[in-house]
Coordinates of C-alpha atoms in Angstrom, one line a residue:
Chain A
M1 CA 31.1 14.3 -11.1
K2 CA 31.5 12.8 -14.6
K3 CA 35.0 11.8 -13.7
I4 CA 33.8 9.9 -10.7
Y5 CA 31.2 8.0 -12.8
S6 CA 33.9 7.1 -15.4
V7 CA 36.3 5.9 -12.8
T8 CA 33.6 3.8 -11.2
V9 CA 32.6 2.2 -14.5
L10 CA 36.2 1.5 -15.3
F11 CA 36.8 0.0 -11.8
V12 CA 33.8 -2.2 -12.0
S13 CA 34.8 -3.5 -15.4
A14 CA 38.3 -4.2 -14.4
F15 CA 37.2 -5.9 -11.2
T16 CA 34.7 -8.1 -13.0
F17 CA 37.4 -9.1 -15.5
I18 CA 39.9 -10.0 -12.8
I19 CA 37.4 -12.0 -10.8
S20 CA 36.3 -14.0 -13.9
S21 CA 39.9 -14.9 -14.6
C22 CA 40.5 -16.4 -11.1
A23 CA 40.7 -20.2 -10.9
T24 CA 38.6 -21.9 -8.2
P25 CA 40.4 -24.6 -6.0
A26 CA 39.3 -28.2 -6.3
S27 CA 38.1 -28.2 -2.6
I28 CA 35.6 -25.5 -3.4
V29 CA 34.5 -27.0 -6.7
A30 CA 33.9 -30.3 -4.9
K31 CA 31.4 -28.8 -2.4
S32 CA 28.0 -30.3 -2.7
G33 CA 24.7 -28.4 -2.7
A34 CA 23.9 -29.7 0.7
Q35 CA 27.2 -28.4 2.1
L36 CA 26.7 -25.0 0.6
W37 CA 23.1 -24.9 1.8
G38 CA 24.4 -25.6 5.4
E39 CA 27.2 -23.1 5.2
N40 CA 25.5 -20.1 3.5
C41 CA 21.8 -20.1 4.6
Q42 CA 22.6 -20.3 8.3
R43 CA 24.7 -17.1 8.1
C44 CA 21.4 -15.2 8.4
H45 CA 18.6 -17.6 9.3
I46 CA 17.8 -21.1 10.3
L47 CA 18.1 -23.6 7.5
P48 CA 14.9 -23.7 5.4
S49 CA 13.1 -27.0 4.9
P50 CA 13.2 -28.2 1.2
E51 CA 9.5 -28.8 1.6
S52 CA 8.9 -25.1 2.1
F53 CA 8.5 -24.4 -1.6
D54 CA 7.8 -26.5 -4.7
S55 CA 10.6 -27.3 -7.1
H56 CA 9.9 -24.4 -9.5
D57 CA 9.5 -21.9 -6.7
W58 CA 12.9 -22.8 -5.3
S59 CA 14.6 -21.4 -8.4
I60 CA 12.8 -18.1 -7.9
V61 CA 13.6 -18.0 -4.2
G62 CA 17.1 -19.0 -5.0
T63 CA 17.6 -15.9 -7.3
H64 CA 16.1 -13.7 -4.5
M65 CA 18.6 -15.1 -2.0
K66 CA 21.6 -14.9 -4.4
I67 CA 21.0 -11.2 -4.6
K68 CA 20.3 -10.7 -0.9
A69 CA 23.3 -12.7 0.4
G70 CA 25.7 -12.0 -2.4
L71 CA 26.0 -15.7 -3.3
T72 CA 28.1 -16.8 -6.3
E73 CA 26.3 -18.2 -9.4
T74 CA 27.7 -21.7 -8.7
E75 CA 26.5 -21.6 -5.1
E76 CA 23.0 -20.6 -6.1
E77 CA 22.8 -23.4 -8.7
K78 CA 24.1 -26.1 -6.4
I79 CA 21.9 -25.1 -3.5
V80 CA 18.7 -24.9 -5.6
T81 CA 19.5 -28.2 -7.3
F82 CA 19.9 -29.8 -3.8
L83 CA 16.7 -28.3 -2.5
K84 CA 14.7 -29.5 -5.5
S85 CA 16.1 -33.0 -5.3
S86 CA 15.5 -33.3 -1.5
K87 CA 11.7 -33.0 -1.6
Chain B
M1 CA -5.7 -11.2 24.6
L2 CA -2.2 -12.1 23.5
G3 CA -3.4 -15.7 23.2
I4 CA -6.2 -14.6 20.9
V5 CA -3.9 -12.7 18.6
L6 CA -1.4 -15.5 18.5
S7 CA -4.1 -18.1 17.9
S8 CA -5.5 -16.0 15.0
S9 CA -2.0 -15.8 13.5
C10 CA -1.6 -19.5 13.9
I11 CA -4.8 -20.2 12.0
I12 CA -3.8 -17.8 9.3
A13 CA -0.3 -19.4 9.1
Q14 CA -1.9 -22.9 8.9
E15 CA -4.2 -21.8 6.1
A16 CA -1.3 -20.4 4.2
V17 CA 0.5 -23.8 4.5
T18 CA -2.6 -25.7 3.4
E19 CA -3.0 -23.3 0.4
K20 CA 0.6 -23.8 -0.5
N21 CA 0.2 -27.6 -0.4
N22 CA -2.9 -27.3 -2.6
D23 CA -1.0 -25.2 -5.1
K24 CA 1.6 -28.0 -5.4
S25 CA -1.0 -30.5 -6.3
E26 CA -2.6 -28.2 -8.9
G27 CA 0.6 -27.8 -10.8
A28 CA 1.7 -24.4 -9.6
E29 CA 5.2 -25.3 -10.6
H30 CA 4.7 -23.5 -13.9
S31 CA 4.2 -20.2 -12.1
K32 CA 7.0 -17.6 -12.3
F33 CA 5.6 -15.7 -9.4
V34 CA 6.2 -16.4 -5.7
L35 CA 4.6 -14.6 -2.7
A36 CA 6.9 -14.6 0.3
G37 CA 7.4 -12.3 3.3
F38 CA 7.0 -12.0 7.0
A39 CA 4.5 -10.9 9.7
Y40 CA 4.8 -10.1 13.4
T41 CA 2.9 -9.1 16.4
G42 CA 3.8 -8.6 20.0
F43 CA 3.4 -7.0 23.4
T44 CA 5.5 -4.3 25.2
Q45 CA 5.7 -3.3 28.9
M46 CA 8.2 -0.5 29.6
D47 CA 8.8 1.6 32.8
N48 CA 6.4 4.6 33.1
Q49 CA 4.6 3.6 29.9
T50 CA 1.3 2.0 29.4
S51 CA 1.6 -1.7 28.4
N52 CA 0.7 -2.3 24.9
F53 CA -0.1 -5.0 22.3
G54 CA 1.9 -4.3 19.2
P55 CA 3.4 -3.2 16.9
T56 CA 1.8 -5.6 14.5
G57 CA 2.8 -5.7 10.9
F58 CA 2.8 -7.6 7.6
N59 CA 5.4 -7.5 4.9
P60 CA 4.5 -9.3 1.7
I61 CA 7.4 -9.9 -0.7
F62 CA 6.6 -10.4 -4.4
L63 CA 9.1 -12.3 -6.5
W64 CA 8.8 -12.6 -10.2
K65 CA 11.3 -14.4 -12.5
K66 CA 10.7 -13.5 -16.1
S67 CA 13.8 -15.4 -17.3
D68 CA 17.2 -16.5 -16.1
K69 CA 18.4 -13.0 -16.6
L70 CA 15.4 -10.8 -15.7
F71 CA 14.1 -10.8 -12.1
F72 CA 11.7 -8.5 -10.2
E73 CA 11.2 -8.2 -6.4
A74 CA 9.2 -5.9 -4.2
E75 CA 8.3 -5.7 -0.5
M76 CA 5.5 -3.7 1.0
S77 CA 5.2 -3.0 4.7
V78 CA 2.0 -2.5 6.6
E79 CA 2.4 -1.8 10.3
M80 CA -0.1 -0.8 13.0
S81 CA 1.7 1.3 15.5
D82 CA 0.4 4.0 17.9
G83 CA -3.1 3.6 16.5
V84 CA -2.1 4.3 13.0
A85 CA -1.6 2.0 10.0
N86 CA 1.6 2.9 8.2
Y87 CA 2.1 1.7 4.6
D88 CA 5.4 1.8 2.8
L89 CA 7.2 0.4 -0.2
E90 CA 10.3 -1.1 1.3
Y91 CA 11.8 -1.9 -2.1
A92 CA 10.8 -2.5 -5.7
T93 CA 13.7 -3.5 -7.9
I94 CA 14.3 -4.9 -11.4
H95 CA 17.4 -7.0 -11.7
Y96 CA 19.2 -7.9 -14.9
K97 CA 22.0 -10.4 -14.9
L98 CA 24.8 -9.0 -17.0
C99 CA 27.2 -11.9 -16.4
N100 CA 27.8 -14.6 -13.7
Y101 CA 29.6 -12.0 -11.6
L102 CA 27.5 -8.9 -12.1
D103 CA 23.8 -7.9 -11.9
I104 CA 22.5 -4.5 -12.7
S105 CA 19.5 -3.4 -10.6
A106 CA 17.2 -0.4 -10.8
G107 CA 14.4 1.0 -8.7
K108 CA 14.1 1.3 -4.9
F109 CA 16.4 -1.1 -3.1
L110 CA 17.5 -1.7 0.5
S111 CA 20.7 0.2 1.2
P112 CA 23.8 -2.0 1.2
F113 CA 25.0 0.0 4.1
G114 CA 26.2 -2.7 6.5
I115 CA 24.1 -5.9 7.0
F116 CA 21.3 -5.1 9.3
N117 CA 18.9 -3.3 7.0
D118 CA 19.8 -5.3 3.9
R119 CA 19.8 -8.8 5.4
I120 CA 18.7 -9.3 9.0
H121 CA 15.9 -6.9 9.8
P122 CA 12.9 -9.1 9.0
S123 CA 11.1 -10.2 12.2
W124 CA 11.7 -13.9 11.7
I125 CA 15.5 -13.3 11.1
N126 CA 16.1 -10.5 13.7
K127 CA 16.9 -12.3 17.0
F128 CA 15.2 -9.5 19.0
A129 CA 11.7 -8.0 19.2
D130 CA 13.0 -4.6 18.2
K131 CA 15.9 -3.1 16.3
P132 CA 19.1 -1.7 17.6
L133 CA 19.5 2.1 18.3
G134 CA 20.1 4.1 15.2
F135 CA 18.5 1.4 12.9
N136 CA 14.8 2.0 13.8
D137 CA 13.0 5.3 14.2
M138 CA 13.0 7.4 11.0
N139 CA 13.9 10.4 13.2
S140 CA 17.0 8.8 14.6
M141 CA 18.3 6.7 11.7
I142 CA 22.0 6.8 11.5
G143 CA 22.6 5.6 7.9
P144 CA 20.1 4.9 5.1
M145 CA 17.5 2.2 5.0
S146 CA 16.8 2.3 1.2
E147 CA 17.9 4.0 -2.0
I148 CA 16.3 5.0 -5.2
G149 CA 18.7 4.6 -8.1
V150 CA 20.8 2.1 -9.9
E151 CA 23.2 -0.5 -8.5
F152 CA 25.6 -3.1 -9.7
G153 CA 26.4 -6.1 -7.6
G154 CA 27.4 -9.7 -7.4
G155 CA 29.5 -12.4 -5.6
A156 CA 32.6 -14.2 -6.6
Q157 CA 35.0 -16.9 -5.4
I158 CA 38.6 -15.8 -5.1
G159 CA 40.7 -18.8 -4.3
K160 CA 39.3 -20.3 -1.1
S161 CA 37.8 -17.0 0.0
K162 CA 34.7 -15.2 -1.3
I163 CA 33.7 -11.6 -1.8
N164 CA 30.4 -9.9 -2.5
Y165 CA 30.2 -6.4 -3.8
V166 CA 27.6 -3.7 -4.6
C167 CA 28.1 -0.1 -5.8
Y168 CA 25.3 2.3 -6.6
V169 CA 24.2 5.7 -7.6
S170 CA 21.1 7.1 -5.9
N171 CA 19.1 10.2 -4.9
G172 CA 20.8 10.1 -1.5
P173 CA 19.8 11.7 1.7
T174 CA 18.6 15.3 2.2
L175 CA 19.6 17.8 4.9
S176 CA 16.9 19.0 7.2
T177 CA 17.1 22.7 8.0
D178 CA 14.1 23.3 10.1
S179 CA 14.3 24.7 13.7
M180 CA 13.9 21.3 15.5
M181 CA 15.6 18.9 13.1
G182 CA 18.3 21.2 11.7
G183 CA 21.3 19.2 10.6
M184 CA 19.6 15.8 10.6
L185 CA 19.8 13.7 7.5
M186 CA 16.5 12.5 6.1
Y187 CA 16.7 9.2 4.2
S188 CA 13.2 9.2 2.6
N189 CA 14.6 9.9 -0.8
T190 CA 11.7 9.8 -3.2
N191 CA 12.5 13.3 -4.5
D192 CA 16.1 14.5 -4.7
N193 CA 16.7 18.1 -3.5
N194 CA 19.7 18.7 -5.8
D195 CA 21.3 17.4 -9.0
N196 CA 24.1 15.7 -7.1
K197 CA 23.6 12.0 -6.8
A198 CA 24.9 9.9 -3.9
I199 CA 27.6 7.3 -4.7
G200 CA 28.0 4.3 -2.4
G201 CA 28.7 0.7 -2.1
R202 CA 29.7 -2.2 0.1
I203 CA 32.3 -5.0 -0.2
G204 CA 32.0 -8.1 1.9
F205 CA 35.0 -10.4 2.4
L206 CA 34.6 -14.1 3.5
P207 CA 38.1 -15.3 4.2
F208 CA 37.3 -18.9 5.3
Q209 CA 36.2 -21.5 2.8
N210 CA 33.2 -22.5 5.0
S211 CA 31.8 -18.9 4.7
S212 CA 31.6 -18.7 8.5
L213 CA 33.0 -15.2 8.8
E214 CA 32.1 -12.1 6.8
I215 CA 33.6 -8.7 7.2
G216 CA 32.1 -5.8 5.3
M217 CA 32.9 -2.2 4.6
S218 CA 30.3 0.3 3.3
G219 CA 30.4 3.9 2.3
Q220 CA 28.4 6.7 0.7
V221 CA 29.2 10.2 -0.3
A222 CA 26.7 12.8 -1.3
K223 CA 25.7 16.5 -1.4
V224 CA 22.7 16.9 0.8
G225 CA 21.7 20.5 0.8
D226 CA 18.9 22.0 -1.3
K227 CA 20.2 23.4 -4.5
T228 CA 18.1 26.6 -4.1
S229 CA 19.7 27.4 -0.7
D230 CA 22.8 29.6 -0.6
L231 CA 23.5 28.5 2.9
Y232 CA 23.3 24.7 2.5
R233 CA 23.7 23.8 -1.2
N234 CA 27.4 22.8 -0.8
I235 CA 26.9 20.8 2.4
G236 CA 28.2 17.3 1.8
T237 CA 28.1 14.1 3.8
Q238 CA 30.3 11.1 4.2
L239 CA 28.8 7.9 5.6
M240 CA 30.7 4.8 6.5
A241 CA 29.9 1.4 8.1
C242 CA 31.8 -1.7 9.1
D243 CA 30.0 -5.0 9.8
L244 CA 30.9 -8.4 11.0
S245 CA 29.0 -11.7 10.8
Y246 CA 30.2 -15.0 12.3
F247 CA 28.4 -18.3 12.5
H248 CA 30.0 -21.4 14.0
K249 CA 29.0 -24.8 15.4
L250 CA 30.2 -25.2 19.0
D251 CA 30.6 -29.0 19.3
F252 CA 31.3 -28.9 23.1
I253 CA 27.9 -27.4 23.9
K254 CA 26.1 -28.9 20.8
S255 CA 25.1 -25.4 19.8
N256 CA 25.3 -22.9 17.0
L257 CA 26.9 -19.6 17.7
D258 CA 25.8 -16.5 15.7
I259 CA 27.5 -13.1 16.2
K260 CA 26.6 -10.0 14.3
A261 CA 28.0 -6.5 14.7
Q262 CA 27.8 -3.2 12.8
M263 CA 29.1 0.3 13.3
N264 CA 27.6 3.3 11.3
M265 CA 29.3 6.7 11.2
V266 CA 27.8 9.7 9.6
N267 CA 29.7 13.0 9.1
V268 CA 27.9 16.0 7.7
D269 CA 29.9 19.1 6.7
K270 CA 29.6 21.9 9.3
A271 CA 27.0 24.5 8.3
V272 CA 27.3 28.2 8.8
K273 CA 24.2 28.1 11.0
Y274 CA 20.9 26.3 11.5
P275 CA 17.8 28.2 12.3
L276 CA 17.7 27.4 16.0
N277 CA 15.6 29.8 18.0
M278 CA 16.7 28.7 21.5
P279 CA 18.6 31.2 23.7
G280 CA 22.0 30.1 24.7
M281 CA 22.4 27.4 22.0
D282 CA 24.8 27.4 19.2
S283 CA 23.4 27.9 15.8
T284 CA 25.9 25.4 14.4
F285 CA 27.7 22.3 15.6
D286 CA 30.0 19.5 14.6
N287 CA 27.6 17.2 12.9
K288 CA 28.8 13.7 13.5
S289 CA 26.7 10.8 14.5
K290 CA 27.5 7.2 15.3
A291 CA 25.5 4.0 16.0
F292 CA 26.8 0.6 16.9
F293 CA 25.4 -2.8 17.9
I294 CA 26.8 -6.2 18.7
Q295 CA 24.7 -9.3 19.3
L296 CA 25.4 -12.8 20.2
A297 CA 23.0 -15.8 20.0
V298 CA 23.5 -19.4 21.0
R299 CA 21.0 -22.1 19.9
P300 CA 21.5 -25.7 21.3
A301 CA 20.3 -27.1 18.0
Y302 CA 22.1 -30.5 18.4
I303 CA 20.8 -31.5 21.8
E304 CA 18.3 -34.3 21.5
N305 CA 15.6 -32.8 23.8
H306 CA 13.0 -31.4 21.5
F307 CA 12.2 -28.4 23.7
I308 CA 15.8 -27.4 24.5
K309 CA 17.0 -27.7 20.9
N310 CA 14.4 -25.1 19.8
L311 CA 15.5 -22.5 22.4
E312 CA 17.9 -19.7 21.6
F313 CA 19.6 -17.4 24.0
A314 CA 20.5 -13.9 22.8
V315 CA 22.1 -10.7 24.0
R316 CA 22.6 -7.4 22.3
Y317 CA 24.3 -4.1 23.1
S318 CA 23.5 -1.1 21.0
M319 CA 24.4 2.6 21.3
M320 CA 23.7 5.8 19.4
K321 CA 25.6 9.0 19.7
L322 CA 24.0 12.1 18.2
P323 CA 25.6 15.7 18.2
E324 CA 25.2 17.1 21.7
A325 CA 24.6 20.6 20.5
A326 CA 21.8 19.7 18.2
M327 CA 18.1 19.9 19.2
W328 CA 17.9 16.2 18.4
G329 CA 21.2 15.3 20.0
G330 CA 22.0 12.9 22.9
D331 CA 23.8 9.8 23.9
Y332 CA 21.8 6.6 24.2
D333 CA 22.6 2.9 24.9
K334 CA 20.5 -0.2 25.2
I335 CA 21.1 -3.7 26.5
T336 CA 18.7 -6.5 25.5
V337 CA 18.7 -10.0 26.8
G338 CA 16.4 -12.5 25.1
V339 CA 15.1 -16.0 25.0
N340 CA 13.6 -17.2 21.7
Y341 CA 11.6 -20.4 21.1
W342 CA 11.6 -21.6 17.5
L343 CA 8.2 -23.2 16.6
T344 CA 9.5 -24.0 13.1
W345 CA 12.5 -22.9 11.1
H346 CA 10.6 -19.7 10.1
S347 CA 8.4 -19.0 13.2
V348 CA 9.8 -17.7 16.4
L349 CA 8.5 -16.5 19.8
K350 CA 10.8 -13.9 21.4
F351 CA 10.9 -12.9 25.0
D352 CA 13.2 -9.9 25.7
Y353 CA 14.2 -7.9 28.7
Q354 CA 15.7 -4.5 27.9
V355 CA 17.4 -1.6 29.7
N356 CA 17.5 1.8 28.0
N357 CA 19.9 4.5 29.1
R358 CA 20.1 8.1 28.0
K359 CA 22.9 10.3 29.3
G360 CA 21.6 12.6 32.1
Q361 CA 18.4 10.7 32.6
D362 CA 17.2 7.7 34.6
S363 CA 17.3 4.3 33.0
K364 CA 14.1 2.7 31.7
S365 CA 13.6 -1.0 31.5
G366 CA 10.9 -3.3 30.3
F367 CA 9.8 -6.5 28.6
L368 CA 9.1 -7.1 24.9
I369 CA 7.4 -10.2 23.4
Q370 CA 7.1 -10.8 19.7
W371 CA 6.0 -13.6 17.4
G372 CA 7.7 -13.4 14.1
I373 CA 6.8 -15.5 11.1
G374 CA 8.5 -15.8 7.7
F375 CA 6.8 -17.4 4.8

């Protein structure tokens, strides 16, 4: 069992290192918060209105949704910034 | 009666909105705490059964962000069903951000076993008034709903594609060995029955840069027998799930198309015997179970007519195959056709017609109505 745990930890570490080394294409970097909001939120539910939460609450809800939907850090930041600015 | 229930819910929802607006004006933006969640109520009329209001439930979700790295979330469920109020802690998890690509989480968390339980089960997200076969009743769950343990997860961009990933160690399921449920896996894992911990995970792959398609694979391995039992202590289980999610705008009918599918497979090692006291029945069996659903929803969201644009048409097929030789075995399938009306982006009225089949028995059909609200 200890061997499985060790292999798992090693795999996760290597995986994280490889991912963090990947370059992101310009077309992805150029995506706006509005575009990411449209693409990602609708995968599970209807698009939420920016008025649903106040600015500070959106950063908390954004963290919740990042975990739930497996969003990237950049996606979460851009979507939350867009929702805050659209009120 | 339904009108009274729905009207009451409407007033409560309106009060919640008013309260939220008041909070804004009082500078609640400094709070690190958010109360979210969902609620539902409904009506059911099935063949040969008494028509019934319900189930009715309320799931508050508590979110607390201590800092950019430390986050806590918990969901309770309170449901009135069959005359009883059932309370449960769906999840209570502490998350710590290790880096941009990895969070560590500990506590009770929804199993990342496919997408239904983890992402789309809330009443305002689920397109139907009930859940697919194998994803609902605790006595016929095929796959876990939640885990108690530690998980690592995150999401990352890989070129124009994306992936999300979770792996975890948890108490895992336990094997029932009583005369009625012998061989069934029980997923209420508050206390482990052995020192072996379940290891599992899910990886989701989004090949297109618009994130419209996600394909996921999940798995879990665990020993499930009680460590004090000579007969069952070495019984292991292998769980596997495949899921698919596709969302696309159909310009030619001015609509959004949403497809979700998931297949769960559970294999439990064959036991020497289970204490079945029924004459003529085997005392052991090949313990394999399977559940599957596929659902399709079309919402004409880009049509100018206000009423039509808020409609949604949905259809779902689900099936569940349990070991035939088990006391709890059988083959089931269910087809549900529904029309939803979206009152707001987080409030939906669902009208479903359903046909339930069980191998060797007559079909049963009926209607389900539900109002689901997210907040």
